[in-house]
Coordinates of C-alpha atoms in Angstrom, one line a residue:
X1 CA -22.8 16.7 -30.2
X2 CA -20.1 14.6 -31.3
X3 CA -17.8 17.9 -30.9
X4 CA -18.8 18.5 -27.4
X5 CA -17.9 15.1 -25.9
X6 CA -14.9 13.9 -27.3
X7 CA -13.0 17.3 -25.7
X8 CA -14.4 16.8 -22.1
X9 CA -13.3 13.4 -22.3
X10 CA -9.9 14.4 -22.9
X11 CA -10.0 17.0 -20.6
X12 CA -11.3 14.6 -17.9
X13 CA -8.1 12.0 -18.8
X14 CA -5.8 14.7 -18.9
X15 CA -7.1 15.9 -15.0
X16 CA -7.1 12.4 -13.8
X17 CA -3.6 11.4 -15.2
X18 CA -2.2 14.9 -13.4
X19 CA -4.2 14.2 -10.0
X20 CA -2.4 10.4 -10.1
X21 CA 1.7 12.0 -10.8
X22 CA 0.4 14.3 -7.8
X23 CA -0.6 11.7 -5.8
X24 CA 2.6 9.5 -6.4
X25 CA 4.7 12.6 -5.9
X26 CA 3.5 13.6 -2.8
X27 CA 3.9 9.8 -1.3
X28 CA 7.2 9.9 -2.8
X29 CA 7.9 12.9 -1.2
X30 CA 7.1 11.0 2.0
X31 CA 8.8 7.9 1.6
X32 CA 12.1 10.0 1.2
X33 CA 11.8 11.4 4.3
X34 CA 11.0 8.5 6.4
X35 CA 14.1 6.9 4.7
X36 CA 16.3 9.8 6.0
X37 CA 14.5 9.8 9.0
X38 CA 14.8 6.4 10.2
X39 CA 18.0 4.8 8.4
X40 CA 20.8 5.9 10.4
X41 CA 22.9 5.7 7.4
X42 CA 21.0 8.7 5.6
X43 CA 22.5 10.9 8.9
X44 CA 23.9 14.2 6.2
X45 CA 22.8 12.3 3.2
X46 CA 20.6 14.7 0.8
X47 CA 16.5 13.8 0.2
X48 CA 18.4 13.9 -4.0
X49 CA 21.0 11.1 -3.1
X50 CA 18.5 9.0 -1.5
X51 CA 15.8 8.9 -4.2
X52 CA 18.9 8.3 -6.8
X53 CA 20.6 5.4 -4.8
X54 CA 18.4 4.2 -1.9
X55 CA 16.5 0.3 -3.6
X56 CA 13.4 0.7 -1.0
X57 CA 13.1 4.1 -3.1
X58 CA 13.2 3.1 -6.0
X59 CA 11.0 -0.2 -5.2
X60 CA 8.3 2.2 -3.7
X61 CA 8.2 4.5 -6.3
X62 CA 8.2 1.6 -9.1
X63 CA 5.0 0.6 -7.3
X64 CA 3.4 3.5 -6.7
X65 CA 3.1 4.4 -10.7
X66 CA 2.4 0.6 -11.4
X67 CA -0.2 0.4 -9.0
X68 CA -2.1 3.6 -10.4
X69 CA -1.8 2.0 -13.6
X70 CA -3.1 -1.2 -12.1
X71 CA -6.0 0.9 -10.6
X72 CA -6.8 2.1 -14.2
X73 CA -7.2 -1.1 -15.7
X74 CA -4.2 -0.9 -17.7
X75 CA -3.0 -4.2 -19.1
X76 CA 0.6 -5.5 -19.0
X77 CA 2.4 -2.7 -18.2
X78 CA 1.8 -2.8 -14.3
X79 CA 3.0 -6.7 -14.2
X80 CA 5.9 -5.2 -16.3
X81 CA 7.2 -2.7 -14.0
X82 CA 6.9 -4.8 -11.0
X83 CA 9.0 -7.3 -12.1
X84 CA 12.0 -4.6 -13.8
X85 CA 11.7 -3.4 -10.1
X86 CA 12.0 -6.7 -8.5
X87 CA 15.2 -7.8 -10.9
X88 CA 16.9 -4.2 -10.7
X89 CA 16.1 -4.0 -6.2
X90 CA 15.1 -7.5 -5.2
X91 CA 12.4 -6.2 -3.4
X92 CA 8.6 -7.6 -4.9
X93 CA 5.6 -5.7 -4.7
X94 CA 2.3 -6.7 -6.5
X95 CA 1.1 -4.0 -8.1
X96 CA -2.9 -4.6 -6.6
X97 CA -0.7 -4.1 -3.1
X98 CA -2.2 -1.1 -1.1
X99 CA 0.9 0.7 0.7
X100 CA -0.1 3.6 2.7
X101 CA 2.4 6.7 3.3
X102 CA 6.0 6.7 4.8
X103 CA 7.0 2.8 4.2
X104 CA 10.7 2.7 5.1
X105 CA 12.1 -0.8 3.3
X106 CA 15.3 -0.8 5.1
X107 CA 18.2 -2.8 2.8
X108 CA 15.0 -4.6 0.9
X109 CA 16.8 -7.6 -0.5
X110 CA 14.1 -10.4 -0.3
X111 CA 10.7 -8.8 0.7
X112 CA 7.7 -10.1 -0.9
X113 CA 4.5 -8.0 -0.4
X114 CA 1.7 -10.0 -1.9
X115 CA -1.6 -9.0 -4.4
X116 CA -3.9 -8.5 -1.4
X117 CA -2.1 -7.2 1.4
X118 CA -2.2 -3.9 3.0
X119 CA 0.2 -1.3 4.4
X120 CA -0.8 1.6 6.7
X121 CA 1.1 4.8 6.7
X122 CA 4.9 5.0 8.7
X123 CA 5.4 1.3 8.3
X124 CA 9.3 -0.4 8.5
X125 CA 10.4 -3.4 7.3
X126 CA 13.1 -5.4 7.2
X127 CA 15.2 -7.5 5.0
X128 CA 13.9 -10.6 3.8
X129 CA 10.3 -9.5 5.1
X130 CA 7.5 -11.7 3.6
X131 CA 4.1 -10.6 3.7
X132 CA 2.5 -14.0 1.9
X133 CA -0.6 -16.6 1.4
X134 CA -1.7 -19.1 2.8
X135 CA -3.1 -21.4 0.3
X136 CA -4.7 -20.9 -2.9
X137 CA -7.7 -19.6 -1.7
X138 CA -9.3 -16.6 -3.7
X139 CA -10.0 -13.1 -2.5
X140 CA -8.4 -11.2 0.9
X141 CA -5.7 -14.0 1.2
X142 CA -2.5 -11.6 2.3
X143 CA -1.7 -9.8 5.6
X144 CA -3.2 -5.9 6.6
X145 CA -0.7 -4.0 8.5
X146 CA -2.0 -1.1 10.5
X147 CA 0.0 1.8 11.4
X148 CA 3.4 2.6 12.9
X149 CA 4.1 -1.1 12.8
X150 CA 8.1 -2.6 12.7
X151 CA 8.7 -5.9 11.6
X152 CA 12.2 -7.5 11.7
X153 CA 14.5 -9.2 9.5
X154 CA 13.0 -12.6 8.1
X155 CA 9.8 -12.6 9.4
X156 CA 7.3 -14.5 7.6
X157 CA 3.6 -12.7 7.8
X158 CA 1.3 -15.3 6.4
X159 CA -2.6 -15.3 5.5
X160 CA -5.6 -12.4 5.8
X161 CA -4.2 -11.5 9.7
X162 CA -4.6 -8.2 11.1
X163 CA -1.2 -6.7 12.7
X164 CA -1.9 -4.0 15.0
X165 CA -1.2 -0.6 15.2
X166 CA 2.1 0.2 16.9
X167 CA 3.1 -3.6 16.8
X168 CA 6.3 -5.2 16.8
X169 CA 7.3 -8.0 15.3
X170 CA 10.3 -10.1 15.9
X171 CA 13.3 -11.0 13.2
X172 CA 12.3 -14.6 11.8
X173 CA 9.0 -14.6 14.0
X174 CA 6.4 -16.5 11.7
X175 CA 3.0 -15.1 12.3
X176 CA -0.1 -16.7 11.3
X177 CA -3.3 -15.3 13.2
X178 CA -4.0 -11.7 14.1
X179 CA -1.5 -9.6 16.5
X180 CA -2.8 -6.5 19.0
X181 CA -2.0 -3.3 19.1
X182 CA 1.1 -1.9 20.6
X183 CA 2.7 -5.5 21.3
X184 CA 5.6 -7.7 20.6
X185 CA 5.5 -11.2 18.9
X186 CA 8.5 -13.5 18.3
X187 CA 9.1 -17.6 18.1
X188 CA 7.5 -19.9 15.4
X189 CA 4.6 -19.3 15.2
X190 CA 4.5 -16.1 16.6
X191 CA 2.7 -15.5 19.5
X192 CA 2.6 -12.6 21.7
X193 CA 4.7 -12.2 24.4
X194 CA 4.3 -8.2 25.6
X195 CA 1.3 -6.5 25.0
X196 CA 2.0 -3.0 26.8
X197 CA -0.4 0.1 26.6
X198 CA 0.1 3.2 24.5
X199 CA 3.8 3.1 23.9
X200 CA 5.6 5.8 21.9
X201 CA 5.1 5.8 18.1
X202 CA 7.5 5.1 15.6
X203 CA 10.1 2.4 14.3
X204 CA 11.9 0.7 16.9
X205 CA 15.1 -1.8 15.8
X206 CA 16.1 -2.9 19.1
X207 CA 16.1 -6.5 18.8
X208 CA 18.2 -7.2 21.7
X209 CA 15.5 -6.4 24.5
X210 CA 13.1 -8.3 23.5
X211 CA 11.5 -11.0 26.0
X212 CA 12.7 -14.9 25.7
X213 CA 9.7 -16.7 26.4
X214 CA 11.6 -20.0 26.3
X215 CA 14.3 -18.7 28.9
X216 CA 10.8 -17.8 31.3
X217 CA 9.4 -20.9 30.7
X218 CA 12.6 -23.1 32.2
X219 CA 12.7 -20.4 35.3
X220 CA 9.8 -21.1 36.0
X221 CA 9.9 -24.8 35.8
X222 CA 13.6 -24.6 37.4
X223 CA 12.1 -22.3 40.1
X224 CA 9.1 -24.9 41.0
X225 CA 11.2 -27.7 40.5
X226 CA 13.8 -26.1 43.5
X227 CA 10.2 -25.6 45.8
X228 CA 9.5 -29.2 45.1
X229 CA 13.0 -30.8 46.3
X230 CA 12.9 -28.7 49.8
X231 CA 9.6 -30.0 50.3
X232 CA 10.7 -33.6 49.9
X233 CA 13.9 -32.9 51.7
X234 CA 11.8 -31.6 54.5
X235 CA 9.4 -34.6 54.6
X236 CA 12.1 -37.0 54.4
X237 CA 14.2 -35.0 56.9
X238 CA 16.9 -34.9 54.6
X239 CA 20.0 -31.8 53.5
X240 CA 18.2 -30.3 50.7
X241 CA 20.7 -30.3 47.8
X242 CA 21.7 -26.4 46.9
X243 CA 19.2 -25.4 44.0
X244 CA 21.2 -24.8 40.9
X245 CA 21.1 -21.5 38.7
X246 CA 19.4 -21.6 35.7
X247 CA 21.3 -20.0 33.1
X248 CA 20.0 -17.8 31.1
X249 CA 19.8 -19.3 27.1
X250 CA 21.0 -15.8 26.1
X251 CA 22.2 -12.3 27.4
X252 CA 19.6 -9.4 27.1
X253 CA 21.5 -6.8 29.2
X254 CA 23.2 -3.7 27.5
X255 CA 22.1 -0.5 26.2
X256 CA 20.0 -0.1 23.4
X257 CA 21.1 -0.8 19.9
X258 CA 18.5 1.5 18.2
X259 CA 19.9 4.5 20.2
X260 CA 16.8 4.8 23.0

C-alpha cells in the first residue's frame, strides 16, 4: 500500500513543480514583450538583451518564482528572494503580491508593490510608483489595479482602492479612494479630473496634456470676477476697467510626447 502512494505523490510534485516553471515562463515570456513593446528604448533591442539587462525583468521574474513558492507554503525562501531582488533592482515586490500578465516597470528604481495588492494584465508603471497601506489594519489593505492602467512617476496609491480599467494616473498624484474606468486623476489627493468613454487601450506617457484643474478653477473665478465689475461699472455708470488675462499657471500646447 505503502508502495503505491509514496510514487503518486512524487509524481503529483514533480507535475505541479513543471505546471508552476510553465506558468512563470509563459508570463515571462509576456513581460519581455510588453517591455519591448512599450519602452521606446527597446526600439532594435533583442527579447535576449532585455531579459539579461532590463531591472523591471529581472524584478518580475524574481517575483514570479517567489510568489509560486509563496503560494506553496514554502518558508523563508520567498522573503529571501524578494529582498536579493529589491537590493540588486531597487524595485520591491511582496511575494503574496498578485501581478497579472504584461506589467511593464519602466526604469523601476523606487516602486513598492505591497503584500495585498493586485495587478491586472498590461499594466505600466512608473519610477518611484508606490502601491502602499494605509494603517496597520489586517487583511485586503493594498491597492487592486484593473487592466490597461498607466500610472506615472511618483505616484503614491494608498489603501484597498479600486483603480479602473484603462485609467490614468498622474506623476506624484496621491490617490486614496477608488478611481473609474477610462479616466485621468492628478493633484493631492487625487481626484478625477477627465472621465472620457471607451478610449483606446494601452500605455499612454503623455504627461503634458493632461488637464490643470487649478488653472480652470482661477478662469473661472477670473472670468466671474470680470462679469461682476461690468455690472458694477454699469450700475454706477462708471468706464469699466479692461478685464485682465489670466495667465495660464503652465503651458499645455505642443505635440505629444508619447508619439500619438
Amino acid at each position: 500500500m505503502f508502495t503505491s502512494v509514496r510514487p503518486s505523490r512524487r509524481y503529483a510534485v514533480a507535475m505541479a513543480g513543471f505546471d508552476t516553471f510553465a506558468r512563470v515562463a509563459k508570463e515571462l515570456r509576456r513581460d519581455v514583450l510588453a517591455a519591448r513593446d512599450r519602452d521606446p528604448a527597446a526600439r532594435g533591442v533583442g527579447q535576449g538583451e532585455i531579459l539579461a539587462t532590463w531591472p523591471g525583468i529581472h524584478a518580475l521574474l524574481a517575483h514570479r518564482i517567489a510568489h509560486a513558492l509563496h503560494e506553496a507554503g514554502v518558508p523563508l525562501a520567498p522573503r529571501s528572494i524578494s529582498m536579493l531582488s529589491r537590493a540588486l533592482t531597487g524595485i520591491e515586490i511582496h511575494p503574496a503580491a498578485r501581478i497579472g500578465e504584461g506589467l511593464f516597470i519602466d526604469h523601476g528604481a523606487g516602486v513598492v508593490i505591497g503584500e495585498t495588492a493586485e495587478i491586472g494584465d498590461d499594466v505600466t508603471l512608473y519610477q518611484g510608483v508606490t502601491l502602499g497601506g494605509t494603517g496597520f489594519q489586517t487583511g485586503k489593505r493594498h491597492p487592486t489595479v484593473q487592466d490597461n492602467v498607466t500610472i506615472g512617476s511618483g505616484a503614491k496609491l494608498l489603501g484597498p482602492i479600486t483603480i479602473g480599467h484603462g485609467a490614468k494616473i498622474g506623476a506624484n498624484s496621491v490617490v486614496i479612494t477608488d478611481v473609474p474606468p477610462n479616466s485621468t486623476v492628478v493633484g493631492n489627493p487625487g481626484h478625477p479630473v477627465r472621465v472620457d468613454g471607451r478610449r483606446v487601450e494601452g500605455p499612454d506617457a503623455d504627461w503634458i496634456h493632461l488637464p490643470d484643474p487649478i488653472a480652470e478653477a482661477i478662469q473661472g473665478l477670473a472670468s466671474r470676477i470680470g462679469v461682476l465689475e461690468r455690472m458694477v461699472s454699469e450700475l454706477s455708470e462708471q468706464e469699466p476697467e479692461p478685464a485682465a488675462e489670466p495667465r495660464p499657471l503652465r503651458t499645455v500646447k505642443g505635440p505629444n510626447p508619447a508619439g500619438g
